[in-house]
Amino acid sequence: MQISVIHPSDLGEPELDRWRKFQDADPEQDNPFLSPEFVQTVGILRPYVRVAVIGDGSGIAGFFPFEKHRLGIGRPVAAGLTDLQGMVYAQGLDLDAGRLLRAAGLATWEFDHLSVAQPMFLPHHTARFPSPAIDIADGFDAYLAELRRRSPKTHKMTRYQRGRLGREVGEVRHVAESADGAALRELLAWKSAQYRRTGRMDRFAHPWIVELVERLHAIRTDRFGGALSLLYAGDRLIAGHFGLRTGTRLCMWFPTYDVEYARYSPGMVMHLDIARDFAETGLTLIDMGRGEKDYKEKLKTRDLEVAEGRVARPSPGAAVQWLARTPVRTLRNTVLANPALRDRADRVLKTYARLRRT
């Protein structure tokens, strides 16, 4: 087995074709965050993105995209933003994660949204978490029937709010994949305000993340695209979402809405419209991402699963990374696992945000 490390821009058409064939062969790997288009786009903006190309004598057997930071500390590509991490590879690949790190020049590689289906990293899991999803493989009507069965109050209330929005504001319509750059910028402004309002880090205060979203929005092919979904009432933009899709899966990424219309539950209305319109295009799954949110629990049909953990080789870099990250992550997971602690932490963050604004 041979492992070489290159920049994503050095991937040629034969390598890209091989990468996509791996994704086509395995539904678990057919995820936009594992797609070469995503890795290459991030690589334009983040100079430390690399791809380890694994060969097994008969050709390329896998790709491992990663970021390499100081002291050999490795992270997933666009860590902190991505809802799925890991390799793209041929089924049956026998690969030791420690050997992979050594070849990549990494002391450690930390993950928090790893696909649990990847056997090379299985011994390194420290925790697993649900990632709520909406199954639309049998079409929107089948999903709606399942929603009425699992959560009849959610279906009834969302239908009522949609009708009320139409009567009081204007005719409700949804655009599944819009090319409107101005609308995208308005959504990012709403999302920034939401982050600040709730005491979270404003991701869009970082120019490279804004540029990443804009570049991904410009990519729209059958295999991969930045999907901008917009919900209007009359001529007014009420809610929107920017996410990524492949030919089979949509990953929800940045949903948001105009707080002036919060009483109409525009986010819930939009999610059902997204499920309807993307089911009509042939997509089979909507991944809402790791994280316990009330709306996800109401809308989901099942849970996917992602893992958290780290692979490490004995080194000063691995020790520094462990001291800096592991205790904080353990504390965070303890809070998130306890509903009372999670709600209290959420209230503290919102109070802190209000105090900063005064």
mmCIF file of C-alpha atoms in Angstrom:
data_model
loop_
_atom_site.group_PDB
_atom_site.id
_atom_site.type_symbol
_atom_site.label_atom_id
_atom_site.label_comp_id
_atom_site.label_asym_id
_atom_site.label_seq_id
_atom_site.Cartn_x
_atom_site.Cartn_y
_atom_site.Cartn_z
ATOM 1 C CA MET A 1 0.000 0.000 0.000
ATOM 2 C CA GLN A 2 1.276 3.448 -0.939
ATOM 3 C CA ILE A 3 0.083 6.765 0.472
ATOM 4 C CA SER A 4 0.934 10.114 -1.098
ATOM 5 C CA VAL A 5 -0.164 13.576 0.057
ATOM 6 C CA ILE A 6 -1.198 16.306 -2.385
ATOM 7 C CA HIS A 7 -3.077 19.604 -2.443
ATOM 8 C CA PRO A 8 -6.728 19.254 -3.575
ATOM 9 C CA SER A 9 -6.003 21.407 -6.626
ATOM 10 C CA ASP A 10 -3.581 18.720 -7.837
ATOM 11 C CA LEU A 11 -6.346 16.140 -8.219
ATOM 12 C CA GLY A 12 -6.731 15.352 -11.911
ATOM 13 C CA GLU A 13 -9.755 14.024 -13.758
ATOM 14 C CA PRO A 14 -8.758 10.351 -13.263
ATOM 15 C CA GLU A 15 -8.533 10.890 -9.485
ATOM 16 C CA LEU A 16 -11.786 12.846 -9.389
ATOM 17 C CA ASP A 17 -13.544 10.175 -11.420
ATOM 18 C CA ARG A 18 -12.292 7.506 -9.000
ATOM 19 C CA TRP A 19 -13.406 9.568 -6.003
ATOM 20 C CA ARG A 20 -16.909 9.914 -7.417
ATOM 21 C CA LYS A 21 -17.127 6.221 -8.206
ATOM 22 C CA PHE A 22 -16.453 5.442 -4.535
ATOM 23 C CA GLN A 23 -19.302 7.750 -3.581
ATOM 24 C CA ASP A 24 -21.649 6.190 -6.137
ATOM 25 C CA ALA A 25 -20.925 2.723 -4.754
ATOM 26 C CA ASP A 26 -21.760 3.537 -1.131
ATOM 27 C CA PRO A 27 -24.761 5.654 0.017
ATOM 28 C CA GLU A 28 -22.960 6.423 3.287
ATOM 29 C CA GLN A 29 -20.168 8.130 1.347
ATOM 30 C CA ASP A 30 -22.487 10.004 -1.013
ATOM 31 C CA ASN A 31 -22.453 13.087 1.159
ATOM 32 C CA PRO A 32 -21.634 16.612 -0.067
ATOM 33 C CA PHE A 33 -19.167 17.213 2.765
ATOM 34 C CA LEU A 34 -17.167 14.247 1.456
ATOM 35 C CA SER A 35 -17.394 15.357 -2.172
ATOM 36 C CA PRO A 36 -14.283 16.533 -4.056
ATOM 37 C CA GLU A 37 -16.020 19.793 -4.994
ATOM 38 C CA PHE A 38 -16.315 20.697 -1.320
ATOM 39 C CA VAL A 39 -12.732 19.740 -0.489
ATOM 40 C CA GLN A 40 -11.317 21.623 -3.475
ATOM 41 C CA THR A 41 -13.353 24.745 -2.714
ATOM 42 C CA VAL A 42 -12.201 24.814 0.905
ATOM 43 C CA GLY A 43 -8.657 24.192 -0.343
ATOM 44 C CA ILE A 44 -8.772 27.465 -2.284
ATOM 45 C CA LEU A 45 -9.458 29.381 0.936
ATOM 46 C CA ARG A 46 -7.560 27.305 3.528
ATOM 47 C CA PRO A 47 -3.903 26.749 2.527
ATOM 48 C CA TYR A 48 -3.393 23.818 4.899
ATOM 49 C CA VAL A 49 -5.974 21.496 3.267
ATOM 50 C CA ARG A 50 -4.446 18.291 1.907
ATOM 51 C CA VAL A 51 -5.594 14.946 0.504
ATOM 52 C CA ALA A 52 -3.886 11.638 1.233
ATOM 53 C CA VAL A 53 -4.247 9.375 -1.801
ATOM 54 C CA ILE A 54 -4.138 5.677 -0.907
ATOM 55 C CA GLY A 55 -3.024 3.138 -3.500
ATOM 56 C CA ASP A 56 -3.171 -0.638 -3.061
ATOM 57 C CA GLY A 57 -1.199 -1.865 -6.058
ATOM 58 C CA SER A 58 -4.220 -2.157 -8.342
ATOM 59 C CA GLY A 59 -4.930 1.568 -8.355
ATOM 60 C CA ILE A 60 -6.361 4.211 -6.071
ATOM 61 C CA ALA A 61 -8.199 2.672 -3.127
ATOM 62 C CA GLY A 62 -9.143 5.758 -1.147
ATOM 63 C CA PHE A 63 -8.870 9.462 -0.370
ATOM 64 C CA PHE A 64 -8.405 11.046 3.044
ATOM 65 C CA PRO A 65 -9.012 14.832 3.037
ATOM 66 C CA PHE A 66 -7.693 16.716 6.078
ATOM 67 C CA GLU A 67 -6.220 19.949 7.395
ATOM 68 C CA LYS A 68 -2.661 19.948 8.714
ATOM 69 C CA HIS A 69 -1.882 22.541 11.360
ATOM 70 C CA ARG A 70 1.184 23.331 13.487
ATOM 71 C CA LEU A 71 2.837 20.507 15.444
ATOM 72 C CA GLY A 72 1.256 17.994 13.066
ATOM 73 C CA ILE A 73 -2.231 18.536 14.479
ATOM 74 C CA GLY A 74 -4.814 17.322 11.988
ATOM 75 C CA ARG A 75 -8.448 18.285 11.692
ATOM 76 C CA PRO A 76 -11.234 17.546 9.206
ATOM 77 C CA VAL A 77 -11.605 19.873 6.242
ATOM 78 C CA ALA A 78 -13.453 23.030 7.387
ATOM 79 C CA ALA A 79 -13.667 21.647 10.922
ATOM 80 C CA GLY A 80 -16.418 23.250 12.941
ATOM 81 C CA LEU A 81 -18.608 23.661 9.869
ATOM 82 C CA THR A 82 -19.012 20.184 8.449
ATOM 83 C CA ASP A 83 -21.741 17.700 9.357
ATOM 84 C CA LEU A 84 -19.896 14.632 8.071
ATOM 85 C CA GLN A 85 -16.204 13.789 8.114
ATOM 86 C CA GLY A 86 -13.993 10.907 7.080
ATOM 87 C CA MET A 87 -12.579 9.111 4.077
ATOM 88 C CA VAL A 88 -13.866 8.170 0.647
ATOM 89 C CA TYR A 89 -12.663 4.692 -0.234
ATOM 90 C CA ALA A 90 -13.247 1.327 -1.879
ATOM 91 C CA GLN A 91 -15.341 -1.125 0.080
ATOM 92 C CA GLY A 92 -13.174 -3.676 1.878
ATOM 93 C CA LEU A 93 -10.169 -1.363 2.201
ATOM 94 C CA ASP A 94 -7.960 -2.644 5.024
ATOM 95 C CA LEU A 95 -6.188 0.396 6.437
ATOM 96 C CA ASP A 96 -4.675 1.137 9.826
ATOM 97 C CA ALA A 97 -5.482 4.677 10.997
ATOM 98 C CA GLY A 98 -2.108 5.078 12.715
ATOM 99 C CA ARG A 99 -0.272 4.247 9.522
ATOM 100 C CA LEU A 100 -2.457 6.719 7.650
ATOM 101 C CA LEU A 101 -1.528 9.498 10.087
ATOM 102 C CA ARG A 102 2.162 8.680 9.825
ATOM 103 C CA ALA A 103 2.066 8.859 6.039
ATOM 104 C CA ALA A 104 0.110 12.131 6.195
ATOM 105 C CA GLY A 105 2.652 13.657 8.595
ATOM 106 C CA LEU A 106 0.081 14.025 11.363
ATOM 107 C CA ALA A 107 0.583 13.571 15.090
ATOM 108 C CA THR A 108 -3.149 13.452 15.708
ATOM 109 C CA TRP A 109 -6.467 13.751 13.864
ATOM 110 C CA GLU A 110 -9.561 14.821 15.787
ATOM 111 C CA PHE A 111 -13.132 14.340 14.557
ATOM 112 C CA ASP A 112 -16.616 15.170 15.841
ATOM 113 C CA HIS A 113 -18.921 14.267 12.910
ATOM 114 C CA LEU A 114 -17.278 11.085 11.636
ATOM 115 C CA SER A 115 -19.268 8.581 9.596
ATOM 116 C CA VAL A 116 -19.608 5.576 11.917
ATOM 117 C CA ALA A 117 -19.531 3.257 8.896
ATOM 118 C CA GLN A 118 -15.770 3.740 8.430
ATOM 119 C CA PRO A 119 -13.993 0.707 9.986
ATOM 120 C CA MET A 120 -10.467 2.176 9.990
ATOM 121 C CA PHE A 121 -11.503 4.720 12.650
ATOM 122 C CA LEU A 122 -13.825 2.488 14.683
ATOM 123 C CA PRO A 123 -11.297 1.800 17.522
ATOM 124 C CA HIS A 124 -10.859 5.541 18.004
ATOM 125 C CA HIS A 125 -14.468 6.521 18.725
ATOM 126 C CA THR A 126 -15.046 8.076 22.158
ATOM 127 C CA ALA A 127 -18.741 8.885 21.710
ATOM 128 C CA ARG A 128 -21.559 8.607 19.199
ATOM 129 C CA PHE A 129 -24.406 11.023 18.572
ATOM 130 C CA PRO A 130 -27.655 10.992 16.577
ATOM 131 C CA SER A 131 -27.989 13.075 13.435
ATOM 132 C CA PRO A 132 -31.735 13.486 12.723
ATOM 133 C CA ALA A 133 -32.817 12.846 9.145
ATOM 134 C CA ILE A 134 -35.915 12.937 6.951
ATOM 135 C CA ASP A 135 -36.349 9.937 4.668
ATOM 136 C CA ILE A 136 -37.973 10.958 1.364
ATOM 137 C CA ALA A 137 -36.982 7.859 -0.645
ATOM 138 C CA ASP A 138 -40.645 6.881 -1.092
ATOM 139 C CA GLY A 139 -41.729 10.397 -1.974
ATOM 140 C CA PHE A 140 -43.156 13.348 -0.085
ATOM 141 C CA ASP A 141 -46.635 11.873 0.389
ATOM 142 C CA ALA A 142 -45.148 8.866 2.176
ATOM 143 C CA TYR A 143 -43.104 11.184 4.411
ATOM 144 C CA LEU A 144 -46.160 13.301 5.173
ATOM 145 C CA ALA A 145 -48.117 10.189 6.140
ATOM 146 C CA GLU A 146 -45.287 9.169 8.479
ATOM 147 C CA LEU A 147 -45.164 12.686 9.962
ATOM 148 C CA ARG A 148 -48.916 12.620 10.625
ATOM 149 C CA ARG A 149 -48.478 9.257 12.357
ATOM 150 C CA ARG A 150 -45.431 10.206 14.443
ATOM 151 C CA SER A 151 -46.266 13.828 15.175
ATOM 152 C CA PRO A 152 -49.873 14.705 14.253
ATOM 153 C CA LYS A 153 -49.740 17.970 16.214
ATOM 154 C CA THR A 154 -46.656 19.119 14.248
ATOM 155 C CA HIS A 155 -48.330 18.423 10.910
ATOM 156 C CA LYS A 156 -51.594 20.090 11.930
ATOM 157 C CA MET A 157 -49.941 23.199 13.401
ATOM 158 C CA THR A 158 -47.538 23.675 10.459
ATOM 159 C CA ARG A 159 -50.390 23.405 7.982
ATOM 160 C CA TYR A 160 -52.357 25.940 10.017
ATOM 161 C CA GLN A 161 -49.417 28.370 10.185
ATOM 162 C CA ARG A 162 -48.870 28.102 6.435
ATOM 163 C CA GLY A 163 -52.498 29.005 5.795
ATOM 164 C CA ARG A 164 -52.344 31.864 8.281
ATOM 165 C CA LEU A 165 -49.163 33.214 6.682
ATOM 166 C CA GLY A 166 -50.858 33.156 3.292
ATOM 167 C CA ARG A 167 -53.958 34.955 4.543
ATOM 168 C CA GLU A 168 -52.213 37.639 6.586
ATOM 169 C CA VAL A 169 -49.006 38.320 4.618
ATOM 170 C CA GLY A 170 -49.283 36.959 1.093
ATOM 171 C CA GLU A 171 -49.356 33.841 -1.060
ATOM 172 C CA VAL A 172 -46.756 31.337 0.172
ATOM 173 C CA ARG A 173 -44.294 29.975 -2.360
ATOM 174 C CA HIS A 174 -40.999 28.141 -2.112
ATOM 175 C CA VAL A 175 -37.985 28.189 -4.433
ATOM 176 C CA ALA A 176 -35.928 25.023 -3.928
ATOM 177 C CA GLU A 177 -32.674 26.087 -5.620
ATOM 178 C CA SER A 178 -32.288 29.790 -6.223
ATOM 179 C CA ALA A 179 -29.380 31.588 -7.898
ATOM 180 C CA ASP A 180 -30.251 34.872 -6.138
ATOM 181 C CA GLY A 181 -27.026 36.197 -4.629
ATOM 182 C CA ALA A 182 -28.735 39.144 -2.931
ATOM 183 C CA ALA A 183 -31.144 36.780 -1.147
ATOM 184 C CA LEU A 184 -28.197 34.660 -0.012
ATOM 185 C CA ARG A 185 -26.519 37.716 1.511
ATOM 186 C CA GLU A 186 -29.754 38.622 3.307
ATOM 187 C CA LEU A 187 -29.950 35.118 4.764
ATOM 188 C CA LEU A 188 -26.363 35.309 5.993
ATOM 189 C CA ALA A 189 -27.161 38.608 7.713
ATOM 190 C CA TRP A 190 -30.163 36.984 9.449
ATOM 191 C CA LYS A 191 -27.996 34.046 10.521
ATOM 192 C CA SER A 192 -25.292 36.353 11.877
ATOM 193 C CA ALA A 193 -27.930 38.192 13.909
ATOM 194 C CA GLN A 194 -29.233 34.855 15.224
ATOM 195 C CA TYR A 195 -25.749 33.791 16.326
ATOM 196 C CA ARG A 196 -25.231 37.066 18.168
ATOM 197 C CA ARG A 197 -28.724 37.032 19.654
ATOM 198 C CA THR A 198 -28.227 33.561 21.127
ATOM 199 C CA GLY A 199 -24.655 34.131 22.338
ATOM 200 C CA ARG A 200 -23.061 31.841 19.757
ATOM 201 C CA MET A 201 -19.954 32.534 17.727
ATOM 202 C CA ASP A 202 -20.879 34.408 14.566
ATOM 203 C CA ARG A 203 -19.444 32.222 11.845
ATOM 204 C CA PHE A 204 -20.104 34.822 9.180
ATOM 205 C CA ALA A 205 -17.893 37.328 10.947
ATOM 206 C CA HIS A 206 -15.094 35.334 9.282
ATOM 207 C CA PRO A 207 -14.729 36.511 5.660
ATOM 208 C CA TRP A 208 -13.418 33.158 4.441
ATOM 209 C CA ILE A 209 -16.631 31.401 5.547
ATOM 210 C CA VAL A 210 -18.752 33.958 3.694
ATOM 211 C CA GLU A 211 -16.620 33.444 0.591
ATOM 212 C CA LEU A 212 -16.850 29.675 0.982
ATOM 213 C CA VAL A 213 -20.654 29.817 1.005
ATOM 214 C CA GLU A 214 -20.685 32.135 -2.015
ATOM 215 C CA ARG A 215 -18.326 29.873 -3.972
ATOM 216 C CA LEU A 216 -20.349 26.764 -3.101
ATOM 217 C CA HIS A 217 -23.559 28.540 -4.101
ATOM 218 C CA ALA A 218 -22.092 29.039 -7.559
ATOM 219 C CA ILE A 219 -21.622 25.263 -8.037
ATOM 220 C CA ARG A 220 -24.727 23.521 -9.374
ATOM 221 C CA THR A 221 -24.294 20.176 -11.124
ATOM 222 C CA ASP A 222 -26.235 16.934 -11.036
ATOM 223 C CA ARG A 223 -23.675 15.496 -8.606
ATOM 224 C CA PHE A 224 -23.069 18.431 -6.285
ATOM 225 C CA GLY A 225 -24.538 21.833 -5.587
ATOM 226 C CA GLY A 226 -24.962 24.657 -3.141
ATOM 227 C CA ALA A 227 -28.732 24.678 -2.605
ATOM 228 C CA LEU A 228 -30.292 28.027 -1.677
ATOM 229 C CA SER A 229 -33.933 27.518 -0.680
ATOM 230 C CA LEU A 230 -36.182 30.555 -0.236
ATOM 231 C CA LEU A 231 -39.647 30.882 1.284
ATOM 232 C CA TYR A 232 -41.743 33.879 0.256
ATOM 233 C CA ALA A 233 -45.089 35.249 1.407
ATOM 234 C CA GLY A 234 -46.222 37.462 -1.434
ATOM 235 C CA ASP A 235 -43.110 39.397 -2.449
ATOM 236 C CA ARG A 236 -41.528 39.202 1.004
ATOM 237 C CA LEU A 237 -38.662 36.838 1.774
ATOM 238 C CA ILE A 238 -39.703 35.145 5.032
ATOM 239 C CA ALA A 239 -37.213 32.305 5.524
ATOM 240 C CA GLY A 240 -34.366 30.573 3.759
ATOM 241 C CA HIS A 241 -31.784 27.854 3.930
ATOM 242 C CA PHE A 242 -28.394 27.301 2.385
ATOM 243 C CA GLY A 243 -27.171 23.727 2.286
ATOM 244 C CA LEU A 244 -25.292 21.260 0.124
ATOM 245 C CA ARG A 245 -26.600 18.364 -1.919
ATOM 246 C CA THR A 246 -25.430 15.461 -4.003
ATOM 247 C CA GLY A 247 -27.633 13.578 -6.444
ATOM 248 C CA THR A 248 -29.258 11.674 -3.559
ATOM 249 C CA ARG A 249 -28.838 13.671 -0.338
ATOM 250 C CA LEU A 250 -29.408 17.185 0.963
ATOM 251 C CA CYS A 251 -27.471 18.318 4.026
ATOM 252 C CA MET A 252 -29.188 21.097 5.943
ATOM 253 C CA TRP A 253 -26.574 23.672 6.904
ATOM 254 C CA PHE A 254 -27.743 27.239 7.543
ATOM 255 C CA PRO A 255 -31.527 27.524 8.022
ATOM 256 C CA THR A 256 -32.835 30.930 9.145
ATOM 257 C CA TYR A 257 -35.838 33.247 9.004
ATOM 258 C CA ASP A 258 -36.905 36.852 9.432
ATOM 259 C CA VAL A 259 -37.692 37.234 13.150
ATOM 260 C CA GLU A 260 -40.460 39.723 12.271
ATOM 261 C CA TYR A 261 -42.506 36.734 11.083
ATOM 262 C CA ALA A 262 -41.531 34.281 13.833
ATOM 263 C CA ARG A 263 -45.158 33.924 14.970
ATOM 264 C CA TYR A 264 -45.918 32.049 11.742
ATOM 265 C CA SER A 265 -43.281 29.325 12.374
ATOM 266 C CA PRO A 266 -41.683 30.027 8.961
ATOM 267 C CA GLY A 267 -38.829 27.592 9.571
ATOM 268 C CA MET A 268 -41.206 24.655 9.984
ATOM 269 C CA VAL A 269 -43.189 25.692 6.913
ATOM 270 C CA MET A 270 -39.982 25.944 4.908
ATOM 271 C CA HIS A 271 -38.701 22.527 6.028
ATOM 272 C CA LEU A 272 -41.836 20.808 4.753
ATOM 273 C CA ASP A 273 -41.574 22.658 1.445
ATOM 274 C CA ILE A 274 -37.927 21.624 1.160
ATOM 275 C CA ALA A 275 -38.900 17.984 1.748
ATOM 276 C CA ARG A 276 -41.640 18.211 -0.896
ATOM 277 C CA ASP A 277 -39.594 19.936 -3.588
ATOM 278 C CA PHE A 278 -36.403 17.908 -3.176
ATOM 279 C CA ALA A 279 -38.373 14.645 -3.108
ATOM 280 C CA GLU A 280 -39.686 15.619 -6.531
ATOM 281 C CA THR A 281 -36.096 15.934 -7.824
ATOM 282 C CA GLY A 282 -35.306 12.349 -6.817
ATOM 283 C CA LEU A 283 -33.348 12.979 -3.626
ATOM 284 C CA THR A 284 -33.844 10.273 -1.017
ATOM 285 C CA LEU A 285 -32.603 11.774 2.277
ATOM 286 C CA ILE A 286 -32.413 15.093 4.096
ATOM 287 C CA ASP A 287 -29.742 15.124 6.818
ATOM 288 C CA MET A 288 -30.520 17.811 9.421
ATOM 289 C CA GLY A 289 -27.178 17.377 11.200
ATOM 290 C CA ARG A 290 -26.020 16.488 14.688
ATOM 291 C CA GLY A 291 -27.570 18.496 17.496
ATOM 292 C CA GLU A 292 -30.679 18.248 19.633
ATOM 293 C CA LYS A 293 -33.206 20.780 18.410
ATOM 294 C CA ASP A 294 -36.943 20.632 18.978
ATOM 295 C CA TYR A 295 -37.797 21.146 15.305
ATOM 296 C CA LYS A 296 -35.515 18.278 14.275
ATOM 297 C CA GLU A 297 -37.189 15.896 16.682
ATOM 298 C CA LYS A 298 -40.603 16.878 15.317
ATOM 299 C CA LEU A 299 -39.683 16.532 11.634
ATOM 300 C CA LYS A 300 -37.320 13.538 11.554
ATOM 301 C CA THR A 301 -38.216 10.020 10.506
ATOM 302 C CA ARG A 302 -34.998 8.427 11.778
ATOM 303 C CA ASP A 303 -31.554 9.120 13.161
ATOM 304 C CA LEU A 304 -28.265 8.704 11.401
ATOM 305 C CA GLU A 305 -25.203 8.406 13.612
ATOM 306 C CA VAL A 306 -21.886 10.250 13.792
ATOM 307 C CA ALA A 307 -18.877 9.669 16.029
ATOM 308 C CA GLU A 308 -16.511 11.834 18.014
ATOM 309 C CA GLY A 309 -12.931 10.931 18.901
ATOM 310 C CA ARG A 310 -9.296 11.201 17.890
ATOM 311 C CA VAL A 311 -6.485 9.177 16.377
ATOM 312 C CA ALA A 312 -3.084 9.965 17.874
ATOM 313 C CA ARG A 313 0.531 8.898 17.641
ATOM 314 C CA PRO A 314 2.931 9.466 20.577
ATOM 315 C CA SER A 315 4.274 12.985 20.040
ATOM 316 C CA PRO A 316 4.441 16.446 21.658
ATOM 317 C CA GLY A 317 1.838 17.716 19.197
ATOM 318 C CA ALA A 318 -0.665 15.044 20.204
ATOM 319 C CA ALA A 319 -0.117 15.822 23.893
ATOM 320 C CA VAL A 320 -0.645 19.564 23.360
ATOM 321 C CA GLN A 321 -3.803 18.933 21.353
ATOM 322 C CA TRP A 322 -5.208 16.596 24.013
ATOM 323 C CA LEU A 323 -4.618 19.123 26.810
ATOM 324 C CA ALA A 324 -6.175 21.945 24.796
ATOM 325 C CA ARG A 325 -9.245 20.152 23.497
ATOM 326 C CA THR A 326 -10.289 16.988 25.321
ATOM 327 C CA PRO A 327 -11.274 18.346 28.784
ATOM 328 C CA VAL A 328 -13.348 21.149 27.200
ATOM 329 C CA ARG A 329 -15.071 18.745 24.806
ATOM 330 C CA THR A 330 -15.851 16.328 27.641
ATOM 331 C CA LEU A 331 -17.439 19.128 29.677
ATOM 332 C CA ARG A 332 -19.459 20.320 26.678
ATOM 333 C CA ASN A 333 -20.789 16.829 25.965
ATOM 334 C CA THR A 334 -21.770 16.419 29.620
ATOM 335 C CA VAL A 335 -23.827 19.616 29.433
ATOM 336 C CA LEU A 336 -25.437 18.696 26.090
ATOM 337 C CA ALA A 337 -26.393 15.229 27.328
ATOM 338 C CA ASN A 338 -28.338 16.662 30.291
ATOM 339 C CA PRO A 339 -31.514 18.551 29.230
ATOM 340 C CA ALA A 340 -31.586 20.662 32.404
ATOM 341 C CA LEU A 341 -27.931 21.680 32.068
ATOM 342 C CA ARG A 342 -28.357 22.266 28.333
ATOM 343 C CA ASP A 343 -31.341 24.575 28.863
ATOM 344 C CA ARG A 344 -29.527 26.458 31.616
ATOM 345 C CA ALA A 345 -26.450 26.921 29.435
ATOM 346 C CA ASP A 346 -28.662 28.161 26.600
ATOM 347 C CA ARG A 347 -30.275 30.740 28.892
ATOM 348 C CA VAL A 348 -26.866 31.900 30.127
ATOM 349 C CA LEU A 349 -25.651 32.393 26.542
ATOM 350 C CA LYS A 350 -28.748 34.381 25.598
ATOM 351 C CA THR A 351 -28.449 36.550 28.722
ATOM 352 C CA TYR A 352 -24.790 37.186 27.953
ATOM 353 C CA ALA A 353 -25.703 38.165 24.396
ATOM 354 C CA ARG A 354 -28.348 40.630 25.646
ATOM 355 C CA LEU A 355 -25.886 42.204 28.074
ATOM 356 C CA ARG A 356 -23.334 42.680 25.302
ATOM 357 C CA ARG A 357 -25.913 44.511 23.192
ATOM 358 C CA THR A 358 -26.815 46.969 25.984
#
